mmCIF file of C-alpha atoms in Angstrom:
data_model
loop_
_atom_site.group_PDB
_atom_site.id
_atom_site.type_symbol
_atom_site.label_atom_id
_atom_site.label_comp_id
_atom_site.label_asym_id
_atom_site.label_seq_id
_atom_site.Cartn_x
_atom_site.Cartn_y
_atom_site.Cartn_z
ATOM 1 C CA MET A 24 -130.216 88.602 -80.313
ATOM 2 C CA PRO A 25 -131.346 85.953 -77.696
ATOM 3 C CA ASP A 26 -129.913 85.795 -74.367
ATOM 4 C CA THR A 27 -127.899 82.372 -72.832
ATOM 5 C CA THR A 28 -126.590 83.111 -70.259
ATOM 6 C CA ASP A 29 -128.843 81.589 -68.052
ATOM 7 C CA GLU A 30 -127.162 78.425 -67.637
ATOM 8 C CA GLY A 31 -127.508 77.529 -71.063
ATOM 9 C CA LYS A 32 -131.328 78.467 -71.589
ATOM 10 C CA ILE A 33 -132.021 80.811 -74.353
ATOM 11 C CA HIS A 34 -134.145 83.684 -74.204
ATOM 12 C CA PHE A 35 -135.784 85.870 -76.008
ATOM 13 C CA ILE A 36 -136.263 88.416 -73.509
ATOM 14 C CA SER A 37 -134.352 91.400 -72.687
ATOM 15 C CA PRO A 38 -131.437 90.461 -69.728
ATOM 16 C CA GLN A 39 -132.571 93.243 -68.200
ATOM 17 C CA LEU A 40 -136.767 92.850 -67.826
ATOM 18 C CA LEU A 41 -135.734 89.308 -66.982
ATOM 19 C CA LYS A 42 -134.198 90.160 -64.162
ATOM 20 C CA LYS A 43 -136.815 93.009 -62.958
ATOM 21 C CA LEU A 44 -139.503 89.605 -63.544
ATOM 22 C CA ASP A 45 -136.809 87.557 -61.107
ATOM 23 C CA TYR A 46 -137.064 90.405 -58.158
ATOM 24 C CA GLN A 47 -138.803 88.836 -55.442
ATOM 25 C CA THR A 48 -141.005 90.672 -53.098
ATOM 26 C CA PRO A 49 -142.244 88.858 -49.737
ATOM 27 C CA ILE A 50 -145.752 88.899 -51.440
ATOM 28 C CA SER A 51 -144.617 87.234 -54.196
ATOM 29 C CA LYS A 52 -142.186 84.800 -52.452
ATOM 30 C CA PHE A 53 -145.619 84.075 -50.169
ATOM 31 C CA TYR A 54 -147.792 83.607 -53.687
ATOM 32 C CA ALA A 55 -144.808 81.413 -55.445
ATOM 33 C CA SER A 56 -144.442 78.777 -51.767
ATOM 34 C CA ALA A 57 -147.970 78.577 -49.786
ATOM 35 C CA THR A 58 -150.743 76.915 -50.898
ATOM 36 C CA TYR A 59 -152.795 80.168 -51.240
ATOM 37 C CA MET A 60 -153.203 79.921 -54.889
ATOM 38 C CA SER A 61 -154.609 76.338 -54.876
ATOM 39 C CA ARG A 62 -156.907 77.011 -52.051
ATOM 40 C CA ARG A 63 -158.551 80.444 -52.515
ATOM 41 C CA THR A 64 -161.438 79.348 -54.218
ATOM 42 C CA GLU A 65 -162.439 76.912 -51.843
ATOM 43 C CA PRO A 66 -165.927 77.683 -50.916
ATOM 44 C CA GLU A 67 -165.005 78.202 -47.168
ATOM 45 C CA SER A 68 -162.036 80.297 -47.466
ATOM 46 C CA LEU A 69 -162.132 83.783 -46.804
ATOM 47 C CA ASP A 70 -159.429 85.681 -48.894
ATOM 48 C CA PHE A 71 -158.241 88.592 -47.257
ATOM 49 C CA SER A 72 -154.402 88.893 -49.022
ATOM 50 C CA LEU A 73 -155.701 91.584 -51.788
ATOM 51 C CA GLY A 74 -158.083 93.412 -49.974
ATOM 52 C CA ASP A 75 -160.575 92.627 -52.421
ATOM 53 C CA ALA A 76 -164.586 93.181 -51.521
ATOM 54 C CA HIS A 77 -166.470 90.136 -49.714
ATOM 55 C CA GLU A 78 -170.206 91.982 -50.458
ATOM 56 C CA MET A 79 -171.719 93.072 -53.641
ATOM 57 C CA PRO A 80 -171.177 96.420 -55.780
ATOM 58 C CA LEU A 81 -172.698 99.493 -54.336
ATOM 59 C CA PRO A 82 -175.526 99.911 -56.435
ATOM 60 C CA GLY A 83 -174.372 103.784 -57.055
ATOM 61 C CA PHE A 84 -171.467 102.128 -59.072
ATOM 62 C CA VAL A 85 -173.578 99.293 -60.956
ATOM 63 C CA GLU A 86 -176.087 102.009 -62.024
ATOM 64 C CA ALA A 87 -173.238 104.195 -63.271
ATOM 65 C CA LEU A 88 -171.578 101.417 -65.605
ATOM 66 C CA GLN A 89 -174.525 100.077 -66.732
ATOM 67 C CA ARG A 90 -175.608 103.914 -67.904
ATOM 68 C CA TRP A 91 -172.222 104.812 -69.339
ATOM 69 C CA SER A 92 -171.811 101.234 -71.135
ATOM 70 C CA VAL A 93 -174.377 102.362 -73.428
ATOM 71 C CA ALA A 94 -172.880 103.860 -76.875
ATOM 72 C CA GLN A 95 -172.675 107.033 -77.737
ATOM 73 C CA ASN A 96 -170.774 107.432 -80.509
ATOM 74 C CA SER A 97 -169.342 105.484 -82.980
ATOM 75 C CA SER A 98 -166.155 105.344 -80.966
ATOM 76 C CA TRP A 99 -167.170 104.578 -77.688
ATOM 77 C CA TYR A 100 -165.520 101.656 -77.229
ATOM 78 C CA GLY A 101 -162.417 102.604 -79.292
ATOM 79 C CA TYR A 102 -158.798 103.859 -77.919
ATOM 80 C CA LYS A 103 -159.269 106.599 -75.354
ATOM 81 C CA GLY A 104 -156.797 109.187 -74.085
ATOM 82 C CA ASN A 105 -157.623 112.206 -71.978
ATOM 83 C CA ILE A 106 -161.435 112.725 -72.756
ATOM 84 C CA PRO A 107 -162.070 116.343 -72.455
ATOM 85 C CA GLU A 108 -164.934 115.575 -70.761
ATOM 86 C CA SER A 109 -163.851 113.465 -68.257
ATOM 87 C CA ARG A 110 -160.877 115.913 -67.380
ATOM 88 C CA VAL A 111 -163.486 118.810 -67.137
ATOM 89 C CA THR A 112 -165.993 116.539 -64.295
ATOM 90 C CA VAL A 113 -162.704 115.697 -62.461
ATOM 91 C CA SER A 114 -161.850 119.141 -62.100
ATOM 92 C CA ALA A 115 -165.013 120.243 -61.017
ATOM 93 C CA SER A 116 -165.406 117.579 -58.575
ATOM 94 C CA LEU A 117 -162.330 118.323 -56.955
ATOM 95 C CA GLN A 118 -162.913 122.066 -56.748
ATOM 96 C CA GLU A 119 -166.616 121.175 -55.047
ATOM 97 C CA LYS A 120 -165.243 118.208 -52.666
ATOM 98 C CA ARG A 121 -161.665 119.094 -51.902
ATOM 99 C CA GLY A 122 -161.637 122.999 -52.947
ATOM 100 C CA LEU A 123 -158.899 122.471 -55.215
ATOM 101 C CA SER A 124 -158.312 124.743 -58.201
ATOM 102 C CA ILE A 125 -157.318 122.184 -61.036
ATOM 103 C CA LEU A 126 -157.270 122.743 -64.595
ATOM 104 C CA PRO A 127 -158.543 120.410 -66.728
ATOM 105 C CA GLU A 128 -155.797 120.695 -69.119
ATOM 106 C CA ASP A 129 -153.524 120.112 -66.139
ATOM 107 C CA ILE A 130 -155.240 116.379 -65.184
ATOM 108 C CA PHE A 131 -154.391 113.477 -67.040
ATOM 109 C CA MET A 132 -156.661 110.004 -66.748
ATOM 110 C CA THR A 133 -155.181 106.586 -66.140
ATOM 111 C CA ASN A 134 -156.127 103.008 -66.449
ATOM 112 C CA GLY A 135 -156.406 103.189 -62.731
ATOM 113 C CA THR A 136 -154.187 104.815 -59.801
ATOM 114 C CA LEU A 137 -152.039 102.046 -59.922
ATOM 115 C CA VAL A 138 -151.141 102.687 -63.258
ATOM 116 C CA GLY A 139 -151.006 106.463 -62.828
ATOM 117 C CA LEU A 140 -148.661 105.721 -59.705
ATOM 118 C CA ALA A 141 -146.740 103.424 -61.684
ATOM 119 C CA ILE A 142 -146.369 106.560 -64.374
ATOM 120 C CA CYS A 143 -145.272 109.251 -61.957
ATOM 121 C CA LEU A 144 -142.521 106.929 -60.610
ATOM 122 C CA GLN A 145 -141.398 106.059 -64.036
ATOM 123 C CA ILE A 146 -140.900 109.998 -64.555
ATOM 124 C CA VAL A 147 -139.366 110.777 -61.446
ATOM 125 C CA ALA A 148 -137.047 108.139 -60.503
ATOM 126 C CA GLY A 149 -134.518 106.287 -62.492
ATOM 127 C CA GLU A 150 -131.381 103.841 -62.152
ATOM 128 C CA GLY A 151 -129.631 104.028 -58.937
ATOM 129 C CA ASP A 152 -131.934 106.655 -57.272
ATOM 130 C CA GLU A 153 -133.941 105.509 -53.885
ATOM 131 C CA VAL A 154 -137.726 105.743 -53.243
ATOM 132 C CA ILE A 155 -139.110 105.333 -49.798
ATOM 133 C CA ILE A 156 -141.834 103.266 -49.075
ATOM 134 C CA LEU A 157 -143.184 102.837 -45.387
ATOM 135 C CA THR A 158 -143.024 99.396 -44.146
ATOM 136 C CA PRO A 159 -145.203 97.251 -44.051
ATOM 137 C CA PRO A 160 -145.844 98.402 -47.222
ATOM 138 C CA TRP A 161 -149.131 97.530 -49.645
ATOM 139 C CA LEU A 162 -147.628 94.745 -52.194
ATOM 140 C CA GLY A 163 -146.885 96.189 -55.292
ATOM 141 C CA TYR A 164 -144.601 99.208 -54.365
ATOM 142 C CA ARG A 165 -141.321 97.381 -54.148
ATOM 143 C CA ARG A 166 -141.963 95.832 -57.702
ATOM 144 C CA MET A 167 -143.076 99.198 -58.818
ATOM 145 C CA VAL A 168 -140.341 100.795 -57.456
ATOM 146 C CA TYR A 169 -137.454 98.437 -58.844
ATOM 147 C CA PHE A 170 -139.338 98.674 -62.509
ATOM 148 C CA THR A 171 -137.850 102.138 -62.454
ATOM 149 C CA GLY A 172 -134.354 101.421 -61.686
ATOM 150 C CA ALA A 173 -134.541 102.719 -58.217
ATOM 151 C CA VAL A 174 -134.414 101.009 -55.029
ATOM 152 C CA PRO A 175 -136.846 100.795 -52.917
ATOM 153 C CA VAL A 176 -135.885 101.984 -48.994
ATOM 154 C CA GLY A 177 -138.175 100.736 -45.936
ATOM 155 C CA VAL A 178 -139.152 102.300 -43.371
ATOM 156 C CA PRO A 179 -140.885 100.637 -40.651
ATOM 157 C CA VAL A 180 -144.001 102.567 -39.136
ATOM 158 C CA ASP A 181 -144.022 103.028 -35.065
ATOM 159 C CA THR A 182 -144.689 99.371 -33.825
ATOM 160 C CA SER A 183 -147.009 101.058 -31.153
ATOM 161 C CA THR A 184 -149.265 103.336 -33.003
ATOM 162 C CA PHE A 185 -148.504 102.778 -36.797
ATOM 163 C CA ASP A 186 -147.869 106.032 -37.094
ATOM 164 C CA ILE A 187 -145.069 107.489 -39.544
ATOM 165 C CA ASN A 188 -141.614 107.714 -37.640
ATOM 166 C CA LEU A 189 -140.448 110.867 -38.838
ATOM 167 C CA GLU A 190 -137.280 110.877 -37.245
ATOM 168 C CA ALA A 191 -136.351 107.581 -39.341
ATOM 169 C CA ILE A 192 -137.579 109.187 -42.594
ATOM 170 C CA ALA A 193 -134.932 112.074 -41.804
ATOM 171 C CA GLU A 194 -132.891 109.710 -41.839
ATOM 172 C CA ALA A 195 -133.207 107.435 -44.958
ATOM 173 C CA ILE A 196 -133.325 111.004 -47.013
ATOM 174 C CA THR A 197 -130.021 111.240 -48.980
ATOM 175 C CA GLU A 198 -128.716 112.710 -52.023
ATOM 176 C CA ARG A 199 -130.447 109.906 -54.198
ATOM 177 C CA THR A 200 -133.862 110.224 -52.816
ATOM 178 C CA ARG A 201 -136.216 111.005 -55.579
ATOM 179 C CA ALA A 202 -139.735 110.091 -53.582
ATOM 180 C CA ILE A 203 -141.511 108.721 -50.352
ATOM 181 C CA ILE A 204 -144.897 107.361 -51.050
ATOM 182 C CA VAL A 205 -147.474 107.460 -48.653
ATOM 183 C CA ASN A 206 -151.471 106.797 -48.684
ATOM 184 C CA SER A 207 -153.521 107.235 -45.976
ATOM 185 C CA PRO A 208 -155.167 105.361 -44.659
ATOM 186 C CA HIS A 209 -151.539 102.981 -45.146
ATOM 187 C CA ASN A 210 -152.332 99.959 -46.382
ATOM 188 C CA PRO A 211 -152.099 97.168 -44.566
ATOM 189 C CA THR A 212 -152.383 98.975 -41.283
ATOM 190 C CA GLY A 213 -155.276 100.693 -41.875
ATOM 191 C CA LYS A 214 -153.831 103.851 -39.886
ATOM 192 C CA ILE A 215 -154.829 107.237 -40.957
ATOM 193 C CA PHE A 216 -151.745 109.903 -40.734
ATOM 194 C CA SER A 217 -152.900 113.029 -38.755
ATOM 195 C CA ALA A 218 -152.591 116.836 -39.828
ATOM 196 C CA ARG A 219 -149.575 117.336 -37.227
ATOM 197 C CA THR A 220 -147.964 113.838 -38.856
ATOM 198 C CA LEU A 221 -148.350 114.742 -42.513
ATOM 199 C CA GLU A 222 -147.115 118.942 -42.069
ATOM 200 C CA GLY A 223 -144.037 117.468 -39.953
ATOM 201 C CA LEU A 224 -142.938 115.204 -43.168
ATOM 202 C CA ALA A 225 -144.061 118.389 -45.305
ATOM 203 C CA THR A 226 -141.004 120.024 -43.131
ATOM 204 C CA ILE A 227 -138.744 117.246 -43.306
ATOM 205 C CA LEU A 228 -139.311 117.343 -47.269
ATOM 206 C CA ALA A 229 -138.290 120.768 -47.141
ATOM 207 C CA GLU A 230 -135.421 120.464 -45.424
ATOM 208 C CA ALA A 231 -133.748 117.568 -47.231
ATOM 209 C CA SER A 232 -134.949 119.686 -50.390
ATOM 210 C CA LYS A 233 -132.019 122.974 -49.305
ATOM 211 C CA LEU A 234 -129.568 120.235 -48.146
ATOM 212 C CA TYR A 235 -129.287 117.955 -51.056
ATOM 213 C CA GLY A 236 -130.548 121.144 -53.964
ATOM 214 C CA LYS A 237 -133.387 118.576 -54.990
ATOM 215 C CA ARG A 238 -136.969 119.617 -54.696
ATOM 216 C CA HIS A 239 -138.556 116.844 -53.258
ATOM 217 C CA SER A 240 -142.372 116.305 -52.844
ATOM 218 C CA GLN A 241 -143.579 118.219 -49.879
ATOM 219 C CA ASP A 242 -146.273 120.434 -52.031
ATOM 220 C CA ALA A 243 -147.647 117.488 -52.946
ATOM 221 C CA VAL A 244 -148.430 116.481 -49.373
ATOM 222 C CA LEU A 245 -149.204 119.912 -48.308
ATOM 223 C CA MET A 246 -151.635 119.987 -51.234
ATOM 224 C CA SER A 247 -153.373 116.693 -49.947
ATOM 225 C CA LEU A 248 -153.414 117.264 -46.549
ATOM 226 C CA LYS A 249 -155.376 120.826 -47.173
ATOM 227 C CA SER A 250 -157.535 118.765 -49.558
ATOM 228 C CA PHE A 251 -158.303 116.067 -47.117
ATOM 229 C CA LEU A 252 -158.741 119.123 -44.162
ATOM 230 C CA VAL A 253 -161.128 120.964 -46.599
ATOM 231 C CA GLN A 254 -163.234 117.667 -47.246
ATOM 232 C CA PHE A 255 -163.258 116.669 -43.505
ATOM 233 C CA PRO A 256 -163.273 119.855 -41.605
ATOM 234 C CA CYS A 257 -163.966 118.385 -38.108
ATOM 235 C CA PHE A 258 -161.851 115.298 -38.377
ATOM 236 C CA PHE A 259 -158.827 116.205 -36.464
ATOM 237 C CA GLY A 260 -160.955 118.736 -34.128
ATOM 238 C CA ASN A 261 -160.384 121.534 -36.594
ATOM 239 C CA CYS A 262 -164.266 122.693 -36.585
#
């Protein structure tokens, strides 16, 4: 049935989806009110809002796209899922570059990391849950969390160092917390979180799991930390 609750207007879209589409984040308010969209294509404009590159793609990426765009079978441009060859390639790359042993059957291919993260949030979070994000956050996190039915809980980074405020994270965790999103280098500050900081975060998550009887994502934090240290052993002075 069409929805007529919006001041007499008739909508054939579900009220729940309309509510989510109307959800305003700081960046969506900016796009709606600023002159950005009308001026972004001006010749002298430099668009730093989304972090898009201002230089040509690296030749290696271009060559790879050209090489693999040549059809090798009749379904080359058809629907794609978890292609076995791609899962084997990713598994081998994780082992070679990061020292992580993950079986190909445990690897799932998505259309970019944005889609992959959205799927993960849909799996772990739902109505009434909370997901902690570091603020200032990447522009899509709030809406991504909101679409799961959960509430994004912003925890500001340390304003003097841009580091994770571990005490504030510990205070923000409740029995409704289902996840915390951490990206390093952090977007938009560019801060690379140290091994000590990530280990401290993992400890906090482990303690929260004991307190609330839920298993939070400390294993994911430790695994990401381990992979980084294996790939860049001298980055934190661990030579």
